[in-house]
Short mmCIF file of N, CA and C in Angstrom, two decimals:
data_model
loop_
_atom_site.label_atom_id
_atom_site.label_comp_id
_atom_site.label_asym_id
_atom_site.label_seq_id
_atom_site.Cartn_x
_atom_site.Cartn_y
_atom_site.Cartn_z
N UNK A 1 39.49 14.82 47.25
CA UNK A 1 39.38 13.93 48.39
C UNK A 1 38.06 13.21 48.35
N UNK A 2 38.54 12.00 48.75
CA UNK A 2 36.97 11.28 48.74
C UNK A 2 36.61 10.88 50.24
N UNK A 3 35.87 12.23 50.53
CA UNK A 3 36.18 11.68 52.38
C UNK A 3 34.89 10.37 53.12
N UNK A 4 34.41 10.21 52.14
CA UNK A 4 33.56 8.48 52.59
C UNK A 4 34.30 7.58 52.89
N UNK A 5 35.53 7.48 51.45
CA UNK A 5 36.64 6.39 51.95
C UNK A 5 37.74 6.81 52.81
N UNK A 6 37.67 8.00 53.15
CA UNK A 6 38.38 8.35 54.35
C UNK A 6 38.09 8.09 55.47
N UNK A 7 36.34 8.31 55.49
CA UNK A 7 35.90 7.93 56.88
C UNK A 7 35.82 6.50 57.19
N UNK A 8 35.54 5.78 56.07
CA UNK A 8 35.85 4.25 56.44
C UNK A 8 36.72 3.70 56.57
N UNK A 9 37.97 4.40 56.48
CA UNK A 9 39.69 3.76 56.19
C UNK A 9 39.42 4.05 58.02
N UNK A 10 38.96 4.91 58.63
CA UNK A 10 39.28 4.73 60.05
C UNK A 10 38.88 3.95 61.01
N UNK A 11 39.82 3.69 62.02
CA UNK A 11 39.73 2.61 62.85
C UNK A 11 39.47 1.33 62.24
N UNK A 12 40.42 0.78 61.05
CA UNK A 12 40.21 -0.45 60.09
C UNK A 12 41.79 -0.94 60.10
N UNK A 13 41.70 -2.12 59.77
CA UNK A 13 43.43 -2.03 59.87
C UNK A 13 44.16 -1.82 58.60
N UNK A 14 43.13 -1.50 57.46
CA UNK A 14 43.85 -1.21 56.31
C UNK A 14 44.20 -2.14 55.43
N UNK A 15 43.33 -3.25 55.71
CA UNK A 15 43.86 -4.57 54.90
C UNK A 15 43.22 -4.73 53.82
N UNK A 16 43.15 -5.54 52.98
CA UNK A 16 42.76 -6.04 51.62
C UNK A 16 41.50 -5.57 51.73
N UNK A 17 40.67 -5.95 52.69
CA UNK A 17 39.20 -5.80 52.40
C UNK A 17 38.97 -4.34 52.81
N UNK A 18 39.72 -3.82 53.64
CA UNK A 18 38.99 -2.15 53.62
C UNK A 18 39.41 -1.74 52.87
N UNK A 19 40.69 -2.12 51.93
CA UNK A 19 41.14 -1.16 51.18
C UNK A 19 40.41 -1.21 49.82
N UNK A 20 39.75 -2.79 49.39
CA UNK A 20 38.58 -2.91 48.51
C UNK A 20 37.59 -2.12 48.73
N UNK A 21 37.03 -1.91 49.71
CA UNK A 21 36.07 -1.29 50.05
C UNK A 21 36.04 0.52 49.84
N UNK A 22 37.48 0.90 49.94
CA UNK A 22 37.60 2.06 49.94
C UNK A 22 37.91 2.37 48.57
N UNK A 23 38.03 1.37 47.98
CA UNK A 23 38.20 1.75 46.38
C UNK A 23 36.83 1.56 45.52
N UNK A 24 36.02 1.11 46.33
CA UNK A 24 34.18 1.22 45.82
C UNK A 24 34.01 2.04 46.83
N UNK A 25 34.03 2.95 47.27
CA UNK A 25 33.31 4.04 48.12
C UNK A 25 33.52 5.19 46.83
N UNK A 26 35.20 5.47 46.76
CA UNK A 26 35.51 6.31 45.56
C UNK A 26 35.10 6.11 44.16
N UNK A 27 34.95 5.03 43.95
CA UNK A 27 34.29 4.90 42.35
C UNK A 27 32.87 5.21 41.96
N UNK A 28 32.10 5.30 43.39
CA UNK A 28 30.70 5.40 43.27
C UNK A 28 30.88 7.04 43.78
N UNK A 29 31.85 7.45 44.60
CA UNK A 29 31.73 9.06 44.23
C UNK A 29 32.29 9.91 43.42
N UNK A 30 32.83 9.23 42.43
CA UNK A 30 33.75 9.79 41.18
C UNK A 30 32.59 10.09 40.15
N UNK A 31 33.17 11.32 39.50
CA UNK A 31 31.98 11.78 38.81
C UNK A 31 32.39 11.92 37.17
N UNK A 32 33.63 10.59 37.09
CA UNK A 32 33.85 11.23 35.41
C UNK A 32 33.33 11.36 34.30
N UNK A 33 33.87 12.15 33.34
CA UNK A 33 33.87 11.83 31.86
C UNK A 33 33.48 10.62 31.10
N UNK A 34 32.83 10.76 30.11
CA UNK A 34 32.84 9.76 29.32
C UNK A 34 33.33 10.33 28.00
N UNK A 35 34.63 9.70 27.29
CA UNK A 35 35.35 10.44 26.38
C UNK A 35 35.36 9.32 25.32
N UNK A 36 36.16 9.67 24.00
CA UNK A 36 37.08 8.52 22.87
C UNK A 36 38.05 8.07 23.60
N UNK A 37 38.79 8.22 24.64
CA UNK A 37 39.58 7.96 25.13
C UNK A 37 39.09 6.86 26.43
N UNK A 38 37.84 7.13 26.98
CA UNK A 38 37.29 6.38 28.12
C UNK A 38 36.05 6.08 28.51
N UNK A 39 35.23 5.24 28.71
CA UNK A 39 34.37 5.55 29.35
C UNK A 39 34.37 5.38 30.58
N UNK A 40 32.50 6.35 31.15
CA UNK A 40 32.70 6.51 32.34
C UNK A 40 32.73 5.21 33.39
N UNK A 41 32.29 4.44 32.81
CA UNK A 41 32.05 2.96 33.93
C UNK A 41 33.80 2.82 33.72
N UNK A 42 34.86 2.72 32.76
CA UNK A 42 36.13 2.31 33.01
C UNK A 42 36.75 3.24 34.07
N UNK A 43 36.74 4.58 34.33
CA UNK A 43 37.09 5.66 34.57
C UNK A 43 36.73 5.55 36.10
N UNK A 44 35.50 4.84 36.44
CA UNK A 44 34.92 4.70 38.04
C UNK A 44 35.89 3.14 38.38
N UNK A 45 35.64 2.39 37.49
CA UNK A 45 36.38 1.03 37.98
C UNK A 45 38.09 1.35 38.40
N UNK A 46 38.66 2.24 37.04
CA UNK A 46 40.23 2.65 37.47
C UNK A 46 40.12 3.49 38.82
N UNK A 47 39.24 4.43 39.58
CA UNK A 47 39.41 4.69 40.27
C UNK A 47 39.44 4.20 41.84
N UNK A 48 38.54 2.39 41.18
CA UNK A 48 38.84 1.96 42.78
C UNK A 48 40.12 1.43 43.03
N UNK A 49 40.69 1.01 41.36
CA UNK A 49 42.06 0.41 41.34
C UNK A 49 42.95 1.27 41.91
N UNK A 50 43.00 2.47 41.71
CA UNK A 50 43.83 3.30 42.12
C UNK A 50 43.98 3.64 43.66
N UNK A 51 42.24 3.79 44.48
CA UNK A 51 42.38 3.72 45.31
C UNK A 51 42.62 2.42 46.20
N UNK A 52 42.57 1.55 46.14
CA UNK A 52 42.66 0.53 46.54
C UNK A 52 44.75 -0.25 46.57
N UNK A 53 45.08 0.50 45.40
CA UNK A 53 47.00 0.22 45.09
C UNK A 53 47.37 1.12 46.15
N UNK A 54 46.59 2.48 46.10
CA UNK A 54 47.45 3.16 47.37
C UNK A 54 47.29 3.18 48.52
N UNK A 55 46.16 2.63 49.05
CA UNK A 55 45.93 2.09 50.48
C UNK A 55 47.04 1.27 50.90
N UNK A 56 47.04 0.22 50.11
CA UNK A 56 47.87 -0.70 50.16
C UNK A 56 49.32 -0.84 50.30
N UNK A 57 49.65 0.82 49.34
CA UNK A 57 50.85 0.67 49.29
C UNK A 57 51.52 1.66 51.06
N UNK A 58 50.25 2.49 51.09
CA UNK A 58 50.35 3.27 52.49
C UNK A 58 50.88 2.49 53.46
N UNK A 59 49.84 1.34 53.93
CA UNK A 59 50.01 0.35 54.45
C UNK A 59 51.08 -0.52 54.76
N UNK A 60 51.66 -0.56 53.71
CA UNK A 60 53.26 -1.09 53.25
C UNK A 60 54.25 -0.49 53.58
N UNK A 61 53.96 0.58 53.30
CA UNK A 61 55.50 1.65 53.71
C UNK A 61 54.97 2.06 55.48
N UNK A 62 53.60 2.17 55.73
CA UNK A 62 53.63 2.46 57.56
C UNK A 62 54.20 0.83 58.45
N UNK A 63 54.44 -0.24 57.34
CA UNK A 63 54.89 -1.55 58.29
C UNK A 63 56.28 -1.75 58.02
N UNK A 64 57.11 -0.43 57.28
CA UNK A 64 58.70 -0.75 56.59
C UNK A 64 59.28 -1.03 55.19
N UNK A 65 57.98 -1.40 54.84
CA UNK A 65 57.94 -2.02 53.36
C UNK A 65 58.63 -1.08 52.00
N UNK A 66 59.52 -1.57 51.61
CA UNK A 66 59.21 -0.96 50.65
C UNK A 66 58.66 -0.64 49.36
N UNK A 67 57.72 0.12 48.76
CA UNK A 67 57.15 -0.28 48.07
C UNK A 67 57.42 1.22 46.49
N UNK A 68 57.87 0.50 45.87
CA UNK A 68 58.56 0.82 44.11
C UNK A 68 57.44 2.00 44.14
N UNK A 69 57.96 2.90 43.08
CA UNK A 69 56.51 3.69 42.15
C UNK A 69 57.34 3.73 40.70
N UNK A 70 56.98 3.50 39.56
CA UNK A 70 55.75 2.99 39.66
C UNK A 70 55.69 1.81 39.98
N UNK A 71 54.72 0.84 40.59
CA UNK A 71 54.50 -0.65 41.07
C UNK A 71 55.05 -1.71 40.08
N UNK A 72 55.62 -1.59 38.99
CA UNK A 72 54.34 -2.59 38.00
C UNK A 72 56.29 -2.53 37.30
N UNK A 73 56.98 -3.88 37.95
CA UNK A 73 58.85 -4.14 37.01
C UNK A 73 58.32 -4.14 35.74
N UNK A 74 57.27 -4.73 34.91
CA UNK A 74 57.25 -5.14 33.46
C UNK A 74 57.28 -3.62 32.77
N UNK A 75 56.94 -2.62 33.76
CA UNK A 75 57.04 -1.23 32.88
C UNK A 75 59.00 -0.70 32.97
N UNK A 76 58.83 -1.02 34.02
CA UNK A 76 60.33 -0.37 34.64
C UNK A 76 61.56 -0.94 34.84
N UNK A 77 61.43 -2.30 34.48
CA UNK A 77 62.54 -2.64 34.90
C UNK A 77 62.75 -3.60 36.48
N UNK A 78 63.23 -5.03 36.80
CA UNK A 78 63.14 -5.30 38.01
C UNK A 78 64.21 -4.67 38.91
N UNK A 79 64.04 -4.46 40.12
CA UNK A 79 65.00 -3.87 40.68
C UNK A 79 66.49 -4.95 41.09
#
């Protein structure tokens, strides 16, 4: 849990910009690896991506929305 971007996701309406925001709260408290496989600056950047897709997608499904997993037809197929 990254509860910085937890505490800032509150009382926000969850939109583009908090959810940016909450995906640089988590990347600056992510503490990864640096591997052959990754480094650590990619590893902090994927993690705001990540947090920032699922805010979003939260967001989406609390307004009806529906929203695919995985996100992304070019992997899966369009529905």
């Amino acid at each position: 849990r990254i509860t910085g971007a937890e505490s800032f996701l509150v009382g926000t309406d969850g939109g583009p910009e908090a959810a940016a925001e909450a995906g640089r709260l988590a990347a600056e408290a992510a503490t990864p690896i640096s591997d052959v496989r990754a480094s650590l600056e990619y590893r902090r950047a994927m993690a705001a991506v990540v947090v920032r897709r699922a805010v979003n997608g939260a967001i989406a499904r609390a307004l009806g929305e529906e929203v695919g997993i995985p996100a992304s037809a070019s992997l899966f197929g369009a529905r």
